[in-house]
Coordinates of C-alpha atoms and ligand atoms in Angstrom, one line a residue:
X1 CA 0.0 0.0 0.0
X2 CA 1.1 3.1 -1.0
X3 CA 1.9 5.5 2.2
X4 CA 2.2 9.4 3.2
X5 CA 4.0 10.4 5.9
X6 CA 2.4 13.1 8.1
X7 CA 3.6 15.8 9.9
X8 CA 4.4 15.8 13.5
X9 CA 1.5 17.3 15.7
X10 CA 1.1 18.2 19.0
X11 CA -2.7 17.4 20.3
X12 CA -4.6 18.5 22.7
X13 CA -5.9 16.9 25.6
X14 CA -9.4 16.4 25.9
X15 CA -10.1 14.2 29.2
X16 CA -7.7 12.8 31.5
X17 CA -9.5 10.0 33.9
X18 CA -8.6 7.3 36.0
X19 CA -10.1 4.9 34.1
X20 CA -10.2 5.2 29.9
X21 CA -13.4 2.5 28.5
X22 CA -13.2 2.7 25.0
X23 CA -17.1 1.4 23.2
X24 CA -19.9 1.5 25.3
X25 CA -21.8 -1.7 24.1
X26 CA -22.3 -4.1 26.8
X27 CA -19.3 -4.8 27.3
X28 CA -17.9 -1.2 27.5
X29 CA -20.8 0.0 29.4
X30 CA -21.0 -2.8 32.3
X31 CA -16.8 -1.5 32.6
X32 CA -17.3 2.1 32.9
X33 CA -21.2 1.6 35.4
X34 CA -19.3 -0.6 37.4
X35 CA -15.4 1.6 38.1
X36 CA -17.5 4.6 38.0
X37 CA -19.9 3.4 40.9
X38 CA -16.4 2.0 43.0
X39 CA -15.5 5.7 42.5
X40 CA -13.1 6.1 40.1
X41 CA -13.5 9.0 37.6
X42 CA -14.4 7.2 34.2
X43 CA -14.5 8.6 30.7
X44 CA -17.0 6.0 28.3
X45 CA -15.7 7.0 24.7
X46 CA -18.4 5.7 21.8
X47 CA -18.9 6.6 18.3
X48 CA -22.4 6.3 17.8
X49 CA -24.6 8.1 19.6
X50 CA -26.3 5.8 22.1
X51 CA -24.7 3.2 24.5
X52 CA -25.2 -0.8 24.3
X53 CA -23.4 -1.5 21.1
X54 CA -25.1 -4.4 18.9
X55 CA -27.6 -5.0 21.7
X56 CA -29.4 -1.8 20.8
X57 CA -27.5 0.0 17.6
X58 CA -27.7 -3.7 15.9
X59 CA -30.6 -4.5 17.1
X60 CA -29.9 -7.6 18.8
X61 CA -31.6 -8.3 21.7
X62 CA -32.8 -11.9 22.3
X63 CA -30.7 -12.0 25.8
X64 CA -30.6 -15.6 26.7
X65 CA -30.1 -16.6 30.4
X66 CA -33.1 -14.5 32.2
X67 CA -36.4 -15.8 33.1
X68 CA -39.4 -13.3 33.9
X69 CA -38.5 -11.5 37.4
X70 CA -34.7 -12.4 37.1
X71 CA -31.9 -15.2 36.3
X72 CA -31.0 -17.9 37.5
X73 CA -27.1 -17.4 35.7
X74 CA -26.7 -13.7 35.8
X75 CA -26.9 -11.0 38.6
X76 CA -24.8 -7.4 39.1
X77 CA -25.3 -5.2 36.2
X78 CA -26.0 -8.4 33.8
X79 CA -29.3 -8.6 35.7
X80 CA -30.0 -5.0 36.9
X81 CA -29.7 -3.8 32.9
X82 CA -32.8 -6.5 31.9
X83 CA -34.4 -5.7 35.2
X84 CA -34.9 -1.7 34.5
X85 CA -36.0 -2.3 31.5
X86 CA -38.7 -5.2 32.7
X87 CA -39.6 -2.8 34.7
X88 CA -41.0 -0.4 31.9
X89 CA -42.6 -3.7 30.6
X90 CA -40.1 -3.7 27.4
X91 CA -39.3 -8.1 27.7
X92 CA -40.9 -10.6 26.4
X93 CA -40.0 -14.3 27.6
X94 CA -41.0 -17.3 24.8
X95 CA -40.2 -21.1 25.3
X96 CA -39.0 -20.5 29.0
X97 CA -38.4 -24.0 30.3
X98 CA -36.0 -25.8 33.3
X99 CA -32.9 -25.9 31.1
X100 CA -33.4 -23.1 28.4
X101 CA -34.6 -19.4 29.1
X102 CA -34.1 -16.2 27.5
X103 CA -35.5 -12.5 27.2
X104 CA -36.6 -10.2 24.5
X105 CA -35.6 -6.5 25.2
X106 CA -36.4 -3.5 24.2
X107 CA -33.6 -1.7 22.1
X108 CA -34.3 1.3 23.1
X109 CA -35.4 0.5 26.4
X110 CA -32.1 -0.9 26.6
X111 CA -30.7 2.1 25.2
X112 CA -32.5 4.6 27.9
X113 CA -31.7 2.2 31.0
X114 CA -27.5 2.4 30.0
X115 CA -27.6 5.8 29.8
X116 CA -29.1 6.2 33.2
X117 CA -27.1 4.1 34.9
X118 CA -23.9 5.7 33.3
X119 CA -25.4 9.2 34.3
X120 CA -26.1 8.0 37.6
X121 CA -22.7 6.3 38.5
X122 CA -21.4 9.8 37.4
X123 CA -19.9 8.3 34.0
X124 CA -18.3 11.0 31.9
X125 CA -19.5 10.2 28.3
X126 CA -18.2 11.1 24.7
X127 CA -20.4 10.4 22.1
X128 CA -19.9 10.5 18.3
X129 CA -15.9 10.2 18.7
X130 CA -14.2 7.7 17.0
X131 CA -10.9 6.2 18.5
X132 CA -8.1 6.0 16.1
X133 CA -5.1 4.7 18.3
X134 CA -3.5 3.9 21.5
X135 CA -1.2 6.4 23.2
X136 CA 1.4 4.0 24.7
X137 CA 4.2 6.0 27.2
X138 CA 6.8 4.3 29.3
X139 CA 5.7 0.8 27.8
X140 CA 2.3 1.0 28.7
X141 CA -1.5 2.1 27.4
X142 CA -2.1 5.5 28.8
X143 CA -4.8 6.4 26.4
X144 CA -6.7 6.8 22.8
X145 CA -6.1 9.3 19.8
X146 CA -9.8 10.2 18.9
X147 CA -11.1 11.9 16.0
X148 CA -14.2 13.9 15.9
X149 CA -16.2 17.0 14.6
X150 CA -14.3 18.9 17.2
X151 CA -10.7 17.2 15.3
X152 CA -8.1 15.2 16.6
X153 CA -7.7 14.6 20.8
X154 CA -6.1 12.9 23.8
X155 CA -7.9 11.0 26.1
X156 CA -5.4 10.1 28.7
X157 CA -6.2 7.4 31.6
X158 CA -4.0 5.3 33.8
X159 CA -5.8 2.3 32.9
X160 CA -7.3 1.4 30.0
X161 CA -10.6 -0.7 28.7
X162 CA -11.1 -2.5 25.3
X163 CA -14.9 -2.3 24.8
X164 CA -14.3 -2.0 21.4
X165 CA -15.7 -5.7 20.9
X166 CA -13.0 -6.3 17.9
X167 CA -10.1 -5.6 20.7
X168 CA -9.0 -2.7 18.3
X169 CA -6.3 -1.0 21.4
X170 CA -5.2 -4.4 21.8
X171 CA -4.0 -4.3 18.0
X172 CA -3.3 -0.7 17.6
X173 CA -0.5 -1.6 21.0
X174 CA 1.1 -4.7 19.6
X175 CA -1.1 -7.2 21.7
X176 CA -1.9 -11.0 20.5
X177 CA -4.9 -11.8 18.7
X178 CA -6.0 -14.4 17.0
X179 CA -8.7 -13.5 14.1
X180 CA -11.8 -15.2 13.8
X181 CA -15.0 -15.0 10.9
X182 CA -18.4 -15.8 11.0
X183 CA -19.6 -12.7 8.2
X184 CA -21.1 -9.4 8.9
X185 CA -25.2 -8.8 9.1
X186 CA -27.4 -6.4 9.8
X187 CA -30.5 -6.9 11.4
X188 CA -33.6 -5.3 10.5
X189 CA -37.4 -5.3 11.6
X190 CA -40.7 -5.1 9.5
X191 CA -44.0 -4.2 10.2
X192 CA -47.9 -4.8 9.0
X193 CA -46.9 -8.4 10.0
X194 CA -50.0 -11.4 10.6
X195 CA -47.7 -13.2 13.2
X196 CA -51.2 -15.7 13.6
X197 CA -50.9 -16.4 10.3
X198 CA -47.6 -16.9 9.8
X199 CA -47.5 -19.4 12.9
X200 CA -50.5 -21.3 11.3
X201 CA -48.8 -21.3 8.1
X202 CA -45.3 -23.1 9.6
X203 CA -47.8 -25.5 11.9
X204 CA -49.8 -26.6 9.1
X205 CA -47.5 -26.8 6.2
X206 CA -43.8 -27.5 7.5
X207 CA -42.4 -28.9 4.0
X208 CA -44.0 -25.9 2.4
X209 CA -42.4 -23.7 5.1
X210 CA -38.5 -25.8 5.0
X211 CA -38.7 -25.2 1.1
X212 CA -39.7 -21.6 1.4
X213 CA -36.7 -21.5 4.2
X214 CA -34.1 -22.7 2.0
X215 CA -35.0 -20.6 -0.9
X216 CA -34.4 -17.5 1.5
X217 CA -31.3 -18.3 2.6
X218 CA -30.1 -19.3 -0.8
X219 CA -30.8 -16.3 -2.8
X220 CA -30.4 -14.0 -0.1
X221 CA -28.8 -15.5 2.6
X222 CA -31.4 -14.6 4.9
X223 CA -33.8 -16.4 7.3
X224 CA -37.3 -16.9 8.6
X225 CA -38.4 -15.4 11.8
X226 CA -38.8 -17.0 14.5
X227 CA -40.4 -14.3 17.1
X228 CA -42.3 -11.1 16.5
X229 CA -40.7 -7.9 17.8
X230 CA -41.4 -8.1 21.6
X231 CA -44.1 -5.2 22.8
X232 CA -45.3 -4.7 19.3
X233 CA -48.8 -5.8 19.3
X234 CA -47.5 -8.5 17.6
X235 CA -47.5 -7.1 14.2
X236 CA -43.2 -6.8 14.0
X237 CA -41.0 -9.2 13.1
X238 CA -37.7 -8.9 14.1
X239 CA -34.8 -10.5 11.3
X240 CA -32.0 -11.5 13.2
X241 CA -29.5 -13.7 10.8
X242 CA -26.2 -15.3 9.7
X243 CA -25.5 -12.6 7.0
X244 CA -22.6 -13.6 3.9
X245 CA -19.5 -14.5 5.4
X246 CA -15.8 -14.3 3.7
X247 CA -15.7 -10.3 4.6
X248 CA -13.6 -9.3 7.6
X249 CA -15.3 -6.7 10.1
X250 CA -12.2 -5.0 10.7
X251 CA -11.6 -3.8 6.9
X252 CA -13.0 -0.7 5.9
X253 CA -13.6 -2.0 2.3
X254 CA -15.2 -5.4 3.8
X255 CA -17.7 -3.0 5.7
X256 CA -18.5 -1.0 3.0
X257 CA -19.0 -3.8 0.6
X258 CA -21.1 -5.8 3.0
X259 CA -22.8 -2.6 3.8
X260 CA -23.9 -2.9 0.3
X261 CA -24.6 -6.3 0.1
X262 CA -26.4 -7.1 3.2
X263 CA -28.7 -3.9 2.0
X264 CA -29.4 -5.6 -1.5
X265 CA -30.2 -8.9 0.3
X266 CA -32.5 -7.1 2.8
X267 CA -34.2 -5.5 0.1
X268 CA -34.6 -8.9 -2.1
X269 CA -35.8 -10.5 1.5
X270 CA -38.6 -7.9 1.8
X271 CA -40.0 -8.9 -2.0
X272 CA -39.7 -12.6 -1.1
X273 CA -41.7 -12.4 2.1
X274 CA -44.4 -10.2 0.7
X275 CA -44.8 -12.5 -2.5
X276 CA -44.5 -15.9 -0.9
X277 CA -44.8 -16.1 2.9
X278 CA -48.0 -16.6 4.3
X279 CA -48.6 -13.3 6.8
X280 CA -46.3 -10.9 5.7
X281 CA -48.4 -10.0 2.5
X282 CA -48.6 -6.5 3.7
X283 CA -45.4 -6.3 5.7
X284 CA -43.0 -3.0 5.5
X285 CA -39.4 -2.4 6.3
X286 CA -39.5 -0.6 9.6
X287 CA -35.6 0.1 10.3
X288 CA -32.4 -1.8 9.6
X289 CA -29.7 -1.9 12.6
X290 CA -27.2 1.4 12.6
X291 CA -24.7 -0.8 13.6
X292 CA -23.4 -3.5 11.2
X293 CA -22.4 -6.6 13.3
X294 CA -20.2 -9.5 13.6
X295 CA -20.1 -12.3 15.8
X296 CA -16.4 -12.6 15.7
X297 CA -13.6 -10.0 14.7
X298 CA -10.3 -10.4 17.0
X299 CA -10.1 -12.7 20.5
X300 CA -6.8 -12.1 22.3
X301 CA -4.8 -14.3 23.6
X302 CA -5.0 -13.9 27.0
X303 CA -3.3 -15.8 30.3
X304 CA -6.4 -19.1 29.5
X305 CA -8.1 -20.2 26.6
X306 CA -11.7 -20.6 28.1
X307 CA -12.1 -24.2 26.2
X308 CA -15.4 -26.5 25.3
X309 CA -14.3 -29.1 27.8
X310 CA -14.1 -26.5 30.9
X311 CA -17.6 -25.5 29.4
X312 CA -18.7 -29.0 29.3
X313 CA -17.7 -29.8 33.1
X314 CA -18.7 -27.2 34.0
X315 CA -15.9 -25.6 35.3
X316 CA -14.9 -23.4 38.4
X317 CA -11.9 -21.6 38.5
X318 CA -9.7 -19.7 41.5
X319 CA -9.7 -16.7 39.4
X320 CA -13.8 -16.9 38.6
X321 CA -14.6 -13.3 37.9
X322 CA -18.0 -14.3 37.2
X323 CA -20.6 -17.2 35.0
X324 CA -22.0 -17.4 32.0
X325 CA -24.2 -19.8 30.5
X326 CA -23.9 -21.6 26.8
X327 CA -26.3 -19.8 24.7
X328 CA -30.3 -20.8 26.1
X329 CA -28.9 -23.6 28.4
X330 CA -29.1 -22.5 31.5
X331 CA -28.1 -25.8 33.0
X332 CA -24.8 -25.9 31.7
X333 CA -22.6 -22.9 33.1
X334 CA -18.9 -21.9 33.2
X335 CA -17.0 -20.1 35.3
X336 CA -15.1 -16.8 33.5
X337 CA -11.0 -17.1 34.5
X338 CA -10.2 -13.1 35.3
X339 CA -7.1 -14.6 32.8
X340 CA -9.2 -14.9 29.7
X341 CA -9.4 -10.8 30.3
X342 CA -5.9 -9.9 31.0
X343 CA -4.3 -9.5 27.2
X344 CA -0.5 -10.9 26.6
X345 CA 2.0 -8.4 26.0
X346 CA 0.1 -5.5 26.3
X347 CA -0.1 -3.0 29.9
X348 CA -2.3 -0.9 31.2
X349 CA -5.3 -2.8 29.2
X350 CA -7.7 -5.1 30.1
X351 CA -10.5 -6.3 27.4
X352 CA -14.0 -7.4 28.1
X353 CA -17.0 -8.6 25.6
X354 CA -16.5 -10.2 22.2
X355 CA -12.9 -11.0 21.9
X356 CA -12.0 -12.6 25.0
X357 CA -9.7 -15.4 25.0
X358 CA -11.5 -18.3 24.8
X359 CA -11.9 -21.5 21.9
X360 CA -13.7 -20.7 18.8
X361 CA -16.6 -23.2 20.6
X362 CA -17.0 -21.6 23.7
X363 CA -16.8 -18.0 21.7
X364 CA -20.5 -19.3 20.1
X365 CA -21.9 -18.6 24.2
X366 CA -19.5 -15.9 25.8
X367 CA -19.7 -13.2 22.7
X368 CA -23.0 -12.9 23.7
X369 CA -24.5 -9.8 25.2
X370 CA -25.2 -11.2 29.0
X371 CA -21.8 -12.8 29.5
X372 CA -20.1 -9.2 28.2
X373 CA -21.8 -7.5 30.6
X374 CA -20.0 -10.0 33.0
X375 CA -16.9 -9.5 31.4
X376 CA -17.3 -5.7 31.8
X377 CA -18.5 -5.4 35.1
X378 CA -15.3 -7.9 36.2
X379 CA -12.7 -5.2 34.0
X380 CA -13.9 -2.2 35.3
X381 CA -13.7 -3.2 38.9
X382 CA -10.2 -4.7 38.5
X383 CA -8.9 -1.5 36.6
X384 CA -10.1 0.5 39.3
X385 CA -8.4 -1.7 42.1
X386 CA -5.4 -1.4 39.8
X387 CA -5.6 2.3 39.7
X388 CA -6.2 2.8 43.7
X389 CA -2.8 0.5 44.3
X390 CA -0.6 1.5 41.1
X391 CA 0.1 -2.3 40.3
X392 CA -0.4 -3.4 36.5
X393 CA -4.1 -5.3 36.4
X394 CA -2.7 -9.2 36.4
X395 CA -1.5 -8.4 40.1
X396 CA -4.8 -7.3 41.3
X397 CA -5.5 -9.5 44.6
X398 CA -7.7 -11.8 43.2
X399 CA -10.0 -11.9 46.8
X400 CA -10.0 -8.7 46.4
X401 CA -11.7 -8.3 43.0
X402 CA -14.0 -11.5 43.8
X403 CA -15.3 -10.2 47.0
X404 CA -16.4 -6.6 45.5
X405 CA -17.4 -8.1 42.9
X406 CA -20.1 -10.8 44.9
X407 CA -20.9 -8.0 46.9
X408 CA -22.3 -5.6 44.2
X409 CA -24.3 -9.2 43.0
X410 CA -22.0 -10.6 40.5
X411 CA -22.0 -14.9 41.3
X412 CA -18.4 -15.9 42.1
X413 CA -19.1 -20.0 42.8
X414 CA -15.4 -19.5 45.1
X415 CA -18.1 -17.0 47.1
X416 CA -21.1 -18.8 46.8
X417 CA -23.0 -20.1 49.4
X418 CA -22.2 -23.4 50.1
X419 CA -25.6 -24.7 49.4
X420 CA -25.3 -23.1 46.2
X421 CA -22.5 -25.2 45.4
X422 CA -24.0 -28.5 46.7
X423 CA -26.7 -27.5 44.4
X424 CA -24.1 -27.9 41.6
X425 CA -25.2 -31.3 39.7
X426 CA -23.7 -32.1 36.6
X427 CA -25.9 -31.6 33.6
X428 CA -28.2 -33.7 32.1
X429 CA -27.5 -36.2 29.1
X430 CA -30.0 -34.0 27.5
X431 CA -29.3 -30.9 27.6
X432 CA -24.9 -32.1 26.8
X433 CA -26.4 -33.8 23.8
X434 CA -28.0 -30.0 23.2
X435 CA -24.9 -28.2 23.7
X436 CA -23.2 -30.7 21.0
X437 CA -26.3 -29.8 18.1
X438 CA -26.2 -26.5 19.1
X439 CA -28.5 -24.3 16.2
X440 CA -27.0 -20.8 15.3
X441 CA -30.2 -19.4 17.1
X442 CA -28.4 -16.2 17.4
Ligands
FAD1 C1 -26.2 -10.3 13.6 C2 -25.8 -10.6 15.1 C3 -26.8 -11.2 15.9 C4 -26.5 -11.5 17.2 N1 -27.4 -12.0 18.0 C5 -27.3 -12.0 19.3 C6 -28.4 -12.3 20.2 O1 -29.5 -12.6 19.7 N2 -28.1 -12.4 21.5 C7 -26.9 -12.1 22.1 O2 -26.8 -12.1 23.3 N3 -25.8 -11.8 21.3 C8 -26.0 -11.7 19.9 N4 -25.0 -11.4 19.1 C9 -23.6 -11.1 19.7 C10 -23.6 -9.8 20.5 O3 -24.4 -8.8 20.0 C11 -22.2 -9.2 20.6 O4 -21.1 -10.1 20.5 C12 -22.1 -8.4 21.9 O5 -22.9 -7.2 21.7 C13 -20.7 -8.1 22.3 O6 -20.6 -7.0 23.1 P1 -19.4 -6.0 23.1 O7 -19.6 -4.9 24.1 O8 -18.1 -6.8 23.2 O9 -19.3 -5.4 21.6 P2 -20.3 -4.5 20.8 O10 -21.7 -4.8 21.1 O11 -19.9 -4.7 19.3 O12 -20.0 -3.0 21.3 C14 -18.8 -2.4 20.9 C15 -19.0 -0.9 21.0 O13 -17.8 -0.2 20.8 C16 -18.0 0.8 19.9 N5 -16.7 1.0 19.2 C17 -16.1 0.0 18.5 N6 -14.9 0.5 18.0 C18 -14.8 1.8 18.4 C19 -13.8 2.8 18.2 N7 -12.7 2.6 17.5 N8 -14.1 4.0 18.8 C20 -15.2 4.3 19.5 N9 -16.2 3.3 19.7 C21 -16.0 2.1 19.2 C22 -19.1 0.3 18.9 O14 -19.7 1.4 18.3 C23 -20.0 -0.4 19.9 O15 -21.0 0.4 20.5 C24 -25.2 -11.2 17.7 C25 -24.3 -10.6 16.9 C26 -24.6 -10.3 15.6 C27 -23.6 -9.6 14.7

């Protein structure tokens, strides 16, 4: 590639905080909520202009894990996000059974409920500011370039979080990574939808309904719904799919391109169900996500490879920062090592969310939202406890983190109760064989 070479600058300094949390999707946000309630002074960098990343800006929001009135995997912010927004009556709960639960959210319920809880923890927030690089001193991440409408400026922190969700300050400071693929898509809704219909249509004629299926996803690599919209009267369906793959979510050109595509597609889809599909005769594209998405950019390589067979025993770990389930299976969860966080060859950064290190098997249930949140809960509180003692985050007293972590409702199993842990029986035959079919549901 041909190059220029630019001319020395000196930039200004826009914010210097304690703690730096650069995105502010679940992952980002759970980091900056929690440090900022533990009292550190937080700047929340993100470059759209709401918080919760793909859950609400790509609208994603089937969270699995919760049952109506709470969870029985996820508690701290994990469970207070969902709760708020139950509150307001914006979830929906379908096929909630023993071993597989999950909620419906409101995006921008969800969207409303971050913001408050930032503003309340006292979270200083930059919106519509992209970060460009790290600013590494002395051999260690002491901040972000951004870019903005206001121009080019320094965010300087003494610790640093990668909400990013395609651990971009991990690669901008010379940090591991491996790179993963599963395509880009972008979700979309549409409306004037006969949801009764429809459901009588797949009941009654499934062949009619598998062939219609394929056809979808062959010529525009798209697929049937499976829920309405939740709080919609019904009437919105909500596309949530496995777009093209082969383009690579950190390439500009790749985004663009599948920008383009995923649009064309979208557009084809519309035409298909209107034509064909029993109950969407009238339907209308309501909005498409503002985010595009991808279910796997960069996962670091961390201090632990979270792997199928800890998931599969259930693991515990003496570093738990926290749980997470596999996908809808409640039954089978996993302890989070505060390892898989920690990024190789990198200081003064910790990374939380999507590219954690963990197996490209176990990646399919901790990218989710829920375990991000855990993730970022578990980073902001040990960059603050790093901050407070001036020791780089992978000597953070591990009681330490635990303990304020349990206290503000996270489940550490090295803190649980012990009839919690007698509880603990090994899952069924069922739900394993589950695990080992698991469907691309999201
Ligand atoms: C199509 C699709 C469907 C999915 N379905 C589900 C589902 O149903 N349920 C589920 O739980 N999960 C689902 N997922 C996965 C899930 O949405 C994500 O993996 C999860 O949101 C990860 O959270 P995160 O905070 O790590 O990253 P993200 O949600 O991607 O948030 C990262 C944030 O950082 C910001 N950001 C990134 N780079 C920069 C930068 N350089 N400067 C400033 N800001 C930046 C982004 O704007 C974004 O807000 C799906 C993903 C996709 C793509």
């Amino acid at each position: 590639m041909n190059t220029v070479l630019e001319a020395a600058r000196e930039t200004p300094v826009l914010r210097e905080a304690d703690i730096l949390v650069v995105g502010g999707g679940p992952a980002g946000f759970s980091a900056a909520v929690a440090a900022a309630r533990l009292g550190a002074k937080v700047t929340l960098l993100e470059r759209y202009n709401h918080l919760g990343g793909l859950a609400t800006g790509g609208l994603v929001f089937w969270l699995p894990g919760y049952c109506p009135g709470g969870s029985r995997v996820y508690g701290g912010i994990a469970l207070e996000w969902v709760q708020r927004v139950e509150r307001d009556g914006g979830t929906s709960y379908r096929d909630i059974t023993e071993t597989k639960q999950g909620a419906m959210a409101d995006p921008e319920l969800l969207k409303q409920h971050a913001l408050e809880m930032a503003l309340e923890a006292g979270v200083d927030l930059i919106f519509h500011a992209w970060a460009a690089s790290a600013i590494i001193r002395d051999g260690r991440v002491q901040g972000a370039i951004i870019e903005s409408k206001s121009g080019r400026h320094a965010l300087l922190a003494q610790m640093v979080v990668d909400g990013t969700g395609d651990a971009d300050l991990v690669a901008w400071s010379n940090g591991e990574f491996v790179t993963g693929s599963k395509g880009l898509s972008l979700p979309y809704r549409l409306g004037g939808v006969n949801f009764d219909r429809y459901q009588a249509f797949r009941s009654d004629q499934p062949e009619l309904f598998a062939t219609l299926a394929r056809e979808l996803k062959e010529r525009w690599e798209n697929r049937m719904p499976v829920w309405p919209n939740p709080r919609c009267h019904n009437d919105l369906a909500w596309m949530n799919y496995w777009g093209p793959i082969g383009y690579n979510a950190v390439s500009v050109d790749d985004l663009t391109r599948a920008e383009i595509e995923l649009r064309k597609n979208i557009f084809g889809s519309l035409r298909f169900f209107r034509e064909k599909v029993p109950g969407f005769e009238g339907c209308f594209l309501v909005d498409t996500a503002c985010q595009i998405g991808t279910r796997d950019s960069r996962r670091i390589v961390g201090g632990y490879t979270l792997t199928m067979k800890d998931m599969r025993s259930r693991a515990t770990f003496n570093d738990t920062i926290g749980r997470m389930c596999d996908n809808t299976l409640v039954e089978i969860t996993c302890d989070i090592p505060y390892r898989c966080l920690v990024p190789r060859g990198v200081e003064g950064l910790l990374v939380a969310g999507r590219p954690i290190d963990v197996d490209p098997q176990v990646h399919e249930a901790s990218r989710l939202v829920p375990p991000s949140l855990v993730t970022g809960q578990a980073v902001g509180t040990a960059a603050w406890l790093a901050v407070k003692e001036s020791i780089p985050p992978r000597a953070v007293d591990l009681a330490v983190l635990q303990r304020t972590l349990h206290e503000a409702g996270v489940y550490i199993s090295t803190l649980a109760a012990p009839e919690d842990r007698a509880k603990k029986e090994p899952p069924s035959s069922a739900t394993l064989a589950e695990l080992a079919t698991r469907e691309d549901s999201d």
